[in-house]
Amino acid sequence: MKTLDRRLLKTPDLNAERLERLKKLFPDLFTLEGKLDPNEFKKVIDLDLVPESERFEFRWFGKSGAKRQAFTPTQATLCYDKSRSVNPDTATGNIIIEGENLEALKCLLAAYRGKIKCIYIDPPYNTGKDFIYSDNYTEGQQSYLEQIEATKNGIKLDTNVEDGGRFHSNWLNMIYPRLLLARELLTDDGVIFISIDDHEVHRLRNICDEVFHEPNFIAQLVWTTKKGAQGMETGRHIVPNHEYLLVYAKSTEFKFLGIERSQAGFSNPDNDKRGLWKRQQMQRLGQGFPKRTLIDPKTGKKYTFETPYTQTKLTKWLNEGSVLFPQNNTKYPIRKEFLAEYKNKKQLVSMLGLYPTKASTQELYGLFADQKIFPNPKPVALLKQLFEVATEKNDIVLDFFAGSGTTAEAVLTCNHEDNHNRRFILIQIPERITQKTSRAAYRAGFNKISEITIERCKRAICQLHKKAAQMCSATPAKYHAVRANDNSTLVKGNSMTTGDKESLKKIGFKVYRLAKSNFMRVEFALDYTQPEKVLIETLNRYIKEKETQFFNKADEAAMLDEILLKNGFMLDYIRTQCKIISQNKVYEVKDQFKDCLICVDDSIKPKTLEELNSLKDRIFICLERALDSTMKFNLDRLFKKKLLIV
């Protein structure tokens, strides 16, 4: 069915792929009609050895439906929004997607599967107080879809097979399918960080053990949100001041890069040729270590003390001239510990330390002229530390619960400091802002959470550069909050300085919206009882009848984006018109991993066929409606398996 799926512009059908892999490995488990035989499959499992009553499994109501939801292809696509993008020509893969994240993840699947090095998400904590997502899921499905603008003209863009009365009826059914897709997107050496608190951490670990497999659990990191109770009173006289970061790898190939060692505390006052050093105590009094002895070669004085180091090692340091003896009898020898001795980077520890959320909130408010735009964002410094130890160079970082856009700012800050080119992909649901949800954001002119995401990224870019930083150092009260669709950033009055414009030219990002497919064929109802050849012929007639008028009015760029994305090309592809083709508009397309030729003209000219002969080693994509039987035959003979007809 690959040809049919390509014609329908389907995103990958993960369930069909799993069955196909199983069939290749164990063909005897399938019937002559190609269907999986449950009885034969049970024989392989041998239920007598694994009694159902003794089997460990994490189950909940709706789990099967949630899993099916993850593996169901979407009919949606991603539509480029040029008006809200910033310096798209220098975006270098930085992307913000406005839309429901489950469907957006499916749209990314064909192009980004196995290409995301790091995922960070801060999902709803299921407390009933979350600002971004209605994480109690008490709304009816239609009102929810209307709230996030996931319907258009009554056409549903989600992949729910049935209307169960509630969309994402509980927290587990919300997070499970998204994690299944997240794993598909990760590289083999990829990693996911998930922010969570005590409400759901135990259930989240159970889900992650299933999705990512228990051996790939890396750590449950803990970070402190505040120093103390800070005047809070609780019924049980205990105030939580920590949150967690669950860390899972895609496979055993992942390992942290380590933390760069600082020169703080090191110096070289005696100009030792071995370089920077610091004083290191050798004695450990009262800890039960054995006693060792060192003799000062200049004075002959003996120093006996408890130490974890062996006598051999102490003697070695003494002979190397790395031991300093005290000037009086009340102290013990110390050794010179050289920075060059450290062959490896510093290890990450599971207690990450204090990252006060109050401070991170104030930092965000500072970006928005002290307007309380968004409550309790995650600290940029915390995410920055994660990305520094897990990513490098051109890695992609994905956040599909983007919120205010902390992930983007952290990635940009990392790149600014180490001169790497990490890229971010953010997905944020366009939940409406009201006076009830956020009065400050509403009064500042923001209509959706995703507008805050986009605007924060603009302002973070501006802040990273010197001239913007100088402007930001002025009194915040002199600046006014701006609308997300305004190209100004931290503007004074109504003008934008030259420094701001120059700073924004250096970094950019593209904005995409989750939208209905550009092709009516996605609504074609398949009758799978018919042979594939019959289905393709029926589909061709449907396309000819329904899409002919549409193509005359279609946006060429939008069509190209959808066709290329669903055929595995990343959104930062480069497109140039092929100069050797004279009578058709044929584009050369290239992304980081692949390239092709594509033409969406309504007919392919005979002259074009001749000119394509020199390019026959490339993949060629064109529309079915552009081909008569003769041209189709000739193109198939020229490109063979590299011809993709949509």
XYZ file of C-alpha atoms in Angstrom:
646
model
C 0.000 0.000 0.000
C 3.021 2.327 -0.105
C 2.007 3.770 -3.478
C -1.522 4.397 -2.258
C -0.322 5.973 0.988
C 1.990 8.282 -0.954
C -0.849 9.350 -3.229
C -2.996 10.073 -0.175
C -0.141 12.135 1.343
C -0.386 10.119 4.532
C 1.915 10.532 7.482
C 3.580 7.241 8.515
C 1.246 4.494 9.758
C 3.290 3.179 12.675
C 1.030 0.206 13.351
C 1.255 -1.008 9.754
C 5.037 -0.606 9.878
C 5.287 -2.753 13.001
C 3.199 -5.498 11.433
C 5.331 -5.375 8.288
C 8.545 -5.774 10.304
C 6.988 -8.648 12.250
C 5.926 -10.331 9.017
C 9.468 -10.174 7.620
C 10.888 -11.741 10.775
C 8.167 -14.351 11.387
C 6.119 -15.013 8.230
C 4.715 -18.207 9.793
C 2.675 -16.096 12.216
C 0.563 -14.738 9.338
C -2.290 -16.294 7.380
C -2.237 -16.870 3.627
C -4.182 -13.601 3.320
C -1.333 -11.771 5.081
C -3.172 -11.216 8.381
C -1.563 -11.802 11.773
C -2.868 -15.052 13.282
C -3.472 -14.407 17.016
C -3.432 -18.121 17.850
C -0.034 -18.651 16.218
C 1.261 -15.584 18.008
C 0.079 -16.980 21.366
C 1.989 -20.194 20.693
C 5.202 -18.170 20.456
C 4.462 -16.418 23.743
C 3.573 -19.701 25.524
C 0.991 -18.481 28.003
C 1.578 -21.508 30.248
C 4.965 -20.057 31.168
C 3.570 -16.554 31.743
C 0.239 -16.917 33.575
C -1.979 -13.863 33.189
C -2.550 -13.737 36.957
C 1.185 -13.249 37.614
C 1.928 -10.837 34.821
C 3.064 -7.305 35.707
C 1.517 -4.609 33.551
C 0.620 -0.954 34.024
C -2.963 -0.586 32.806
C -5.643 2.086 32.920
C -8.970 2.811 31.306
C -8.520 4.064 27.755
C -4.928 2.860 27.296
C -5.647 0.874 24.125
C -7.445 3.829 22.586
C -4.575 6.162 23.480
C -2.079 3.834 21.821
C -4.244 3.544 18.721
C -4.461 7.327 18.651
C -0.664 7.604 18.524
C -0.386 5.207 15.591
C -3.230 6.673 13.503
C -1.973 8.892 10.631
C -3.092 12.510 10.597
C -4.904 14.383 7.849
C -3.364 17.680 8.903
C -0.308 19.499 7.595
C 1.933 22.379 8.634
C 1.348 25.722 6.947
C 4.161 28.297 6.857
C 3.282 31.642 8.449
C 5.688 34.156 6.957
C 4.145 37.181 8.666
C 5.048 35.920 12.141
C 8.427 34.414 11.287
C 11.641 36.241 12.166
C 14.516 36.280 9.678
C 13.379 33.034 8.015
C 16.378 33.075 5.662
C 18.690 32.674 8.667
C 16.400 30.422 10.707
C 18.742 27.422 10.136
C 16.102 24.958 11.297
C 14.610 26.888 14.233
C 10.854 26.314 14.104
C 7.802 27.225 16.169
C 4.619 25.285 15.407
C 1.257 26.599 16.531
C -1.160 23.734 16.941
C -2.294 20.669 18.863
C 0.908 18.821 19.656
C -0.177 15.229 18.966
C -1.135 16.058 15.385
C 1.914 18.281 14.928
C 4.205 15.444 16.057
C 2.628 13.174 13.452
C 3.263 15.800 10.779
C 6.950 15.821 11.747
C 7.260 12.048 11.760
C 8.178 11.390 8.113
C 10.929 14.020 8.044
C 12.265 14.024 11.607
C 12.045 10.403 12.695
C 15.367 9.433 14.250
C 16.763 12.970 13.916
C 15.908 14.659 17.246
C 18.833 14.419 19.679
C 17.112 15.877 22.731
C 13.509 16.353 23.836
C 12.539 18.497 26.791
C 8.899 18.769 27.830
C 7.086 20.386 30.717
C 3.648 18.746 30.466
C 0.668 19.610 32.670
C 1.203 18.347 36.209
C -2.470 17.351 36.545
C -3.060 19.749 39.422
C -6.146 21.505 38.074
C -4.335 24.866 38.189
C -2.240 24.727 35.042
C -2.389 27.853 32.874
C -1.519 26.440 29.474
C -3.474 23.215 29.248
C -6.834 22.264 30.650
C -5.257 19.268 32.315
C -8.409 18.083 34.070
C -9.875 17.445 30.591
C -13.445 18.120 31.653
C -14.544 19.868 28.465
C -16.464 18.191 25.708
C -14.446 17.409 22.626
C -16.027 19.940 20.292
C -15.666 22.872 22.697
C -12.055 21.883 23.298
C -11.288 21.754 19.579
C -12.945 25.120 19.071
C -10.972 26.619 21.957
C -7.633 25.614 20.438
C -8.870 26.311 16.895
C -8.272 22.731 15.780
C -11.395 22.765 13.611
C -12.073 24.735 10.485
C -15.439 24.969 8.783
C -16.584 21.998 10.819
C -13.744 19.756 9.600
C -11.953 17.917 12.398
C -8.161 17.854 12.257
C -7.517 15.369 15.053
C -7.317 11.600 14.613
C -9.837 10.398 17.169
C -11.571 7.445 15.574
C -14.638 7.963 17.740
C -15.986 10.802 19.843
C -15.723 9.353 23.327
C -17.393 12.370 24.953
C -14.116 13.732 26.259
C -10.962 14.657 24.413
C -7.974 13.320 26.365
C -10.250 12.057 29.127
C -7.434 11.815 31.680
C -3.802 12.640 32.153
C -2.454 9.210 31.237
C -4.343 9.121 27.961
C -2.949 12.565 27.174
C 0.730 11.849 27.814
C 0.969 8.235 26.572
C 0.500 8.715 22.793
C 2.781 11.755 22.771
C 5.595 9.813 24.409
C 5.158 6.992 21.900
C 5.684 9.486 19.073
C 8.517 11.203 20.946
C 10.475 7.953 21.029
C 10.083 7.575 17.261
C 11.567 11.034 16.723
C 14.661 10.541 18.901
C 18.032 9.592 17.444
C 19.441 6.247 18.581
C 21.660 8.165 21.021
C 18.882 10.602 21.921
C 17.490 11.549 25.326
C 14.263 12.953 26.755
C 13.899 15.136 29.865
C 10.422 15.404 31.394
C 9.574 17.951 34.081
C 7.123 16.651 36.665
C 6.217 16.966 40.345
C 4.922 14.569 42.991
C 1.386 14.407 41.555
C 2.186 12.124 38.610
C 5.879 11.199 38.851
C 5.235 7.577 39.869
C 2.733 6.963 37.066
C 4.924 8.799 34.579
C 7.831 6.497 35.398
C 5.619 3.479 34.757
C 4.624 4.850 31.358
C 8.211 5.756 30.443
C 9.442 2.302 31.485
C 7.001 0.880 28.952
C 7.628 3.386 26.149
C 11.411 3.757 26.413
C 12.071 0.425 28.211
C 13.208 0.218 31.813
C 16.944 -0.369 31.063
C 16.994 3.029 29.323
C 16.048 4.884 32.502
C 18.952 7.260 33.195
C 18.016 9.268 36.276
C 15.343 11.038 38.267
C 16.992 14.420 38.672
C 15.883 16.731 41.464
C 16.087 20.501 41.437
C 15.185 22.965 44.168
C 12.558 25.590 43.348
C 13.037 27.791 46.432
C 15.161 27.913 49.571
C 12.421 27.668 52.181
C 8.741 27.944 53.009
C 8.844 31.709 52.357
C 5.863 32.403 54.607
C 3.682 29.602 53.221
C 1.496 27.649 55.634
C 0.147 24.173 54.930
C -2.139 21.865 56.872
C 0.569 19.253 57.359
C 3.393 21.729 57.975
C 5.499 20.680 54.996
C 6.145 22.810 51.927
C 7.431 21.104 48.751
C 10.382 22.998 47.309
C 11.558 20.611 44.628
C 10.555 19.188 41.268
C 11.824 16.297 39.172
C 13.300 15.733 35.751
C 12.820 12.183 34.501
C 15.591 11.243 32.086
C 15.228 8.372 29.607
C 17.407 7.432 26.649
C 16.293 5.994 23.322
C 18.910 3.251 23.685
C 22.120 2.345 25.476
C 24.059 4.512 22.996
C 23.288 7.691 24.943
C 25.662 9.177 27.485
C 26.022 12.665 28.929
C 28.817 14.827 27.551
C 29.872 15.941 31.026
C 30.357 19.420 32.445
C 33.286 21.606 31.436
C 35.581 22.157 34.399
C 35.950 25.717 35.609
C 39.307 27.364 36.409
C 37.719 28.950 39.465
C 39.855 28.238 42.537
C 42.935 27.371 40.461
C 45.997 29.606 40.221
C 49.764 29.350 39.736
C 51.446 31.668 42.269
C 54.799 29.832 42.049
C 54.830 29.630 38.221
C 54.825 25.839 38.296
C 55.477 24.601 34.758
C 52.668 22.082 35.190
C 50.150 24.900 35.101
C 47.226 25.972 37.263
C 46.753 24.228 40.607
C 44.778 24.462 43.826
C 45.360 23.317 47.412
C 43.928 19.885 48.211
C 43.753 18.539 51.763
C 45.064 15.003 52.161
C 44.022 14.321 55.759
C 40.510 13.134 56.702
C 40.385 13.320 60.476
C 37.841 11.287 62.421
C 36.524 9.340 59.426
C 38.153 6.000 60.197
C 40.785 6.063 57.443
C 44.198 4.433 58.047
C 47.107 6.539 59.268
C 49.955 7.344 56.858
C 53.231 9.199 57.337
C 55.078 11.792 55.250
C 58.515 13.235 56.072
C 59.438 16.788 55.097
C 62.738 16.339 53.146
C 63.924 19.808 54.196
C 63.292 19.606 57.961
C 63.050 15.855 58.547
C 59.804 16.374 60.465
C 57.272 13.516 60.354
C 53.573 14.135 59.731
C 51.202 11.276 60.557
C 47.514 11.658 59.689
C 44.406 9.756 58.634
C 43.931 9.716 54.875
C 42.081 7.725 52.184
C 45.192 7.771 49.965
C 47.689 4.884 49.896
C 51.275 5.307 51.071
C 52.425 4.612 47.514
C 50.386 7.499 46.154
C 51.539 9.876 48.902
C 55.181 8.994 48.197
C 54.630 9.490 44.462
C 53.229 12.995 45.024
C 56.143 13.788 47.328
C 58.716 12.705 44.728
C 56.929 14.764 42.041
C 57.185 17.901 44.158
C 53.428 18.159 44.542
C 53.348 18.168 48.378
C 53.526 21.419 50.366
C 54.506 21.174 54.032
C 53.163 23.585 56.674
C 55.229 26.264 58.377
C 53.995 25.300 61.857
C 53.250 22.094 63.726
C 49.487 22.608 64.017
C 48.731 21.912 60.360
C 49.129 19.039 57.919
C 50.718 18.765 54.479
C 48.578 19.547 51.457
C 49.095 18.634 47.852
C 49.016 20.679 44.674
C 46.105 19.430 42.557
C 46.687 20.473 38.954
C 43.897 21.335 36.554
C 45.690 19.267 33.898
C 45.189 16.127 36.019
C 41.514 16.025 35.099
C 41.297 13.918 31.969
C 37.495 13.794 31.926
C 34.779 16.382 32.244
C 32.940 16.875 35.506
C 30.157 14.372 36.216
C 26.528 15.431 36.484
C 24.940 14.700 39.877
C 21.270 13.907 40.428
C 20.735 16.826 42.841
C 20.982 19.744 40.438
C 20.785 22.483 43.053
C 18.756 25.656 43.439
C 17.027 27.212 40.431
C 14.473 29.546 42.037
C 11.285 29.764 40.011
C 10.579 33.202 41.450
C 13.764 34.505 39.830
C 12.961 32.886 36.468
C 9.497 34.428 36.589
C 11.002 37.864 37.192
C 13.442 37.351 34.303
C 10.551 36.649 31.956
C 8.610 39.633 33.252
C 11.710 41.736 32.580
C 11.568 40.724 28.921
C 7.975 41.962 28.788
C 8.426 45.330 30.489
C 7.501 43.944 33.930
C 4.169 42.680 32.623
C 3.103 39.426 34.336
C 2.645 37.733 30.994
C 3.126 34.088 31.941
C 3.321 32.465 35.392
C 6.021 30.096 36.632
C 8.187 29.501 33.548
C 10.988 26.993 33.938
C 14.411 28.565 34.624
C 16.491 29.198 31.510
C 19.632 28.295 33.487
C 18.207 24.858 34.337
C 17.393 23.973 30.725
C 20.668 25.461 29.563
C 22.558 23.061 31.843
C 20.598 20.103 30.443
C 21.296 21.053 26.833
C 24.989 21.671 27.538
C 25.493 18.130 28.851
C 23.220 16.376 26.329
C 23.629 18.223 23.006
C 26.284 19.813 20.826
C 27.046 21.205 17.361
C 23.982 20.901 15.087
C 21.706 18.844 17.344
C 17.946 19.452 17.305
C 16.060 20.085 20.556
C 12.296 19.483 20.539
C 9.755 20.809 23.051
C 6.121 19.964 22.320
C 4.741 21.639 25.456
C 6.521 24.902 24.687
C 4.618 27.276 26.987
C 6.348 30.637 27.078
C 9.301 29.367 25.018
C 11.953 28.791 27.700
C 13.479 25.976 25.633
C 14.148 28.281 22.687
C 15.817 30.891 24.882
C 17.968 28.211 26.548
C 19.074 26.814 23.167
C 19.891 30.283 21.836
C 21.849 31.084 24.996
C 23.863 27.860 24.714
C 24.708 28.629 21.090
C 25.662 32.188 21.975
C 28.135 30.958 24.598
C 29.749 27.953 22.887
C 29.299 29.002 19.235
C 27.423 25.817 18.318
C 24.385 25.690 16.053
C 21.798 23.728 17.999
C 18.315 24.094 16.564
C 14.970 24.157 18.325
C 11.504 22.978 17.357
C 8.732 24.229 19.631
C 5.088 23.152 19.507
C 2.498 25.135 21.410
C -1.250 24.765 21.424
C -2.991 28.058 20.517
C -5.096 28.182 23.659
C -7.017 31.406 23.952
C -6.083 33.943 26.600
C -8.868 35.594 28.550
C -8.932 38.054 31.415
C -9.631 35.097 33.676
C -6.615 33.041 32.582
C -4.123 35.935 32.397
C -5.283 39.497 32.791
C -1.836 40.979 32.120
C -1.320 39.018 28.897
C -4.840 39.831 27.747
C -4.392 43.551 28.395
C -1.040 43.489 26.606
C -2.837 42.327 23.470
C -2.002 38.625 23.456
C -4.857 36.428 22.279
C -3.198 33.000 22.478
C -0.457 31.338 24.493
C 1.386 30.592 21.247
C 1.662 34.326 20.589
C 3.611 34.656 23.843
C 5.862 31.784 22.740
C 6.695 33.546 19.488
C 7.141 36.965 21.050
C 9.438 35.684 23.772
C 11.688 34.121 21.140
C 11.899 37.471 19.358
C 12.837 39.243 22.549
C 15.327 36.572 23.603
C 17.113 36.972 20.265
C 17.267 40.704 20.769
C 18.539 40.383 24.324
C 21.437 38.132 23.327
C 23.171 40.863 21.382
C 25.116 43.738 22.774
C 23.114 46.651 21.437
C 19.842 45.078 22.524
C 21.346 44.362 25.948
C 22.296 48.029 26.305
C 18.757 49.060 25.459
C 17.293 46.498 27.884
C 19.397 47.948 30.725
C 17.299 51.102 30.700
C 14.378 51.524 33.077
C 11.820 48.794 32.236
C 8.932 51.139 32.903
C 9.856 53.127 29.793
C 8.958 50.195 27.582
C 5.542 48.958 26.653
C 4.342 45.414 26.005
C 3.860 44.649 22.325
C 1.591 42.326 20.416
C 2.995 39.028 19.239
C 2.377 39.838 15.576
C 4.321 43.065 15.888
C 7.909 42.922 14.589
C 9.111 45.281 17.326
C 10.993 43.916 20.318
C 11.359 45.780 23.585
C 10.661 48.995 21.755
C 10.865 52.382 23.405
C 7.811 54.355 22.496
C 6.791 53.257 18.998
C 10.226 53.145 17.361
C 12.736 50.354 16.935
C 16.414 51.218 17.121
C 18.976 50.292 14.482
C 20.706 48.101 17.059
C 17.543 46.058 17.552
C 17.126 45.472 13.839
C 20.753 44.449 13.404
C 20.570 42.009 16.314
C 17.471 40.350 14.905
C 19.152 39.807 11.528
C 21.662 37.349 12.964
C 19.241 34.688 14.266
C 15.795 33.671 13.119
C 12.995 31.141 13.253
C 10.082 30.058 11.101
C 6.502 29.829 12.318
C 4.141 27.120 11.083
C 0.480 26.499 11.848
C -1.244 23.137 12.094
C -3.829 23.213 9.319
C -6.066 21.099 7.133
C -4.267 19.383 4.268
C -3.949 21.302 1.004
C -5.206 18.200 -0.802
C -8.841 17.082 -0.726
C -7.739 13.486 -1.360
C -6.983 13.011 2.354
C -10.751 12.766 2.887
C -11.046 9.920 0.398
C -12.657 6.909 2.111
C -10.777 3.708 1.292
C -12.496 0.370 0.809
C -9.724 -2.008 1.811
C -11.699 -5.011 0.588
C -10.735 -3.929 -2.934
C -7.348 -4.727 -4.544
C -4.762 -1.948 -4.396
C -4.873 -1.462 -8.173
C -8.622 -0.807 -8.029
C -8.192 1.566 -5.091
C -5.551 3.588 -6.955
C -7.761 3.877 -10.043
C -10.688 5.004 -7.889
C -8.482 7.504 -6.079
C -7.204 8.924 -9.377
C -10.767 9.589 -10.511
C -11.552 11.220 -7.162
C -8.495 13.477 -7.420
C -9.350 14.463 -10.979
C -12.901 15.380 -10.005
C -12.200 17.103 -6.689
C -8.763 18.703 -6.992
C -8.661 20.095 -10.535
C -10.343 23.351 -9.579
C -8.361 23.531 -6.360
C -4.971 23.341 -8.096
C -5.756 26.418 -10.166
C -6.009 28.459 -6.958
C -3.509 26.599 -4.796
C -0.518 28.212 -3.129
C 2.500 26.586 -4.765
C 4.722 27.043 -1.703
C 2.118 25.453 0.585
C 1.753 22.491 -1.768
C 5.514 22.026 -1.933
C 5.846 22.214 1.851
C 3.225 19.527 2.421
C 4.434 17.164 -0.301
C 8.062 17.435 0.793
C 7.330 17.171 4.526
C 5.252 14.030 4.041
C 7.958 12.575 1.815
C 10.599 12.975 4.497
C 12.128 16.420 3.904
C 12.840 18.611 6.910
C 11.187 22.017 7.116
C 14.479 23.863 6.672
C 14.999 22.463 3.182
C 16.605 24.682 0.535
C 14.710 25.074 -2.744
C 16.159 26.493 -5.972
C 14.738 26.408 -9.479
C 16.530 24.009 -11.808
C 18.043 26.158 -14.565
C 18.486 23.442 -17.174
C 14.724 22.768 -17.351
C 13.241 25.269 -19.786
C 9.506 24.531 -20.148
C 8.492 23.445 -16.634
C 9.168 24.849 -13.197
C 11.288 22.117 -11.633
C 12.896 22.731 -8.260
C 16.018 21.227 -6.760
C 15.378 20.539 -3.081
C 17.937 19.664 -0.441
C 17.917 19.264 3.317
C 20.562 17.989 5.720
C 20.001 14.351 4.752
C 18.541 14.048 1.245
C 17.761 15.823 -2.016
C 15.296 15.558 -4.894
C 13.710 17.257 -7.896
C 10.063 18.284 -7.666
C 7.523 19.746 -10.080
C 3.905 20.651 -9.243
C 2.951 21.965 -12.691
C -0.310 20.620 -14.104
C 1.512 18.997 -17.045
C 5.027 17.788 -17.870
C 6.265 18.932 -21.284
C 8.065 16.552 -23.706
C 11.064 18.901 -23.730
C 11.295 18.530 -19.946
C 11.545 14.759 -20.304
C 14.586 15.212 -22.555
C 16.225 17.672 -20.163
C 15.604 15.411 -17.157
C 17.702 12.679 -18.752
C 20.888 14.212 -17.320
C 19.309 14.161 -13.840
C 17.978 10.602 -13.856
C 20.001 9.598 -10.791
C 17.966 11.982 -8.619
C 14.589 11.420 -6.970
C 11.839 13.082 -9.024
C 8.471 14.007 -7.486
C 5.507 15.133 -9.580
C 1.715 15.134 -9.609
C -0.333 12.276 -11.057
C -2.628 14.757 -12.784
C 0.358 16.167 -14.713
C 0.952 12.885 -16.542
C -0.734 11.171 -19.435
C -0.070 7.459 -19.882
C 2.841 8.025 -22.285
C 4.624 10.552 -20.067
C 4.086 8.351 -17.021
C 5.621 5.370 -18.834
C 8.635 7.391 -20.003
C 9.290 8.933 -16.581
C 9.003 5.536 -14.939
C 11.523 4.108 -17.391
C 13.874 7.066 -16.812
C 13.805 7.321 -13.006
C 12.678 3.773 -12.150
C 12.243 3.467 -8.356
C 13.246 7.097 -7.860
C 10.025 8.381 -9.414
C 7.491 9.455 -6.767
C 4.033 10.341 -8.072
C 1.622 12.101 -5.706
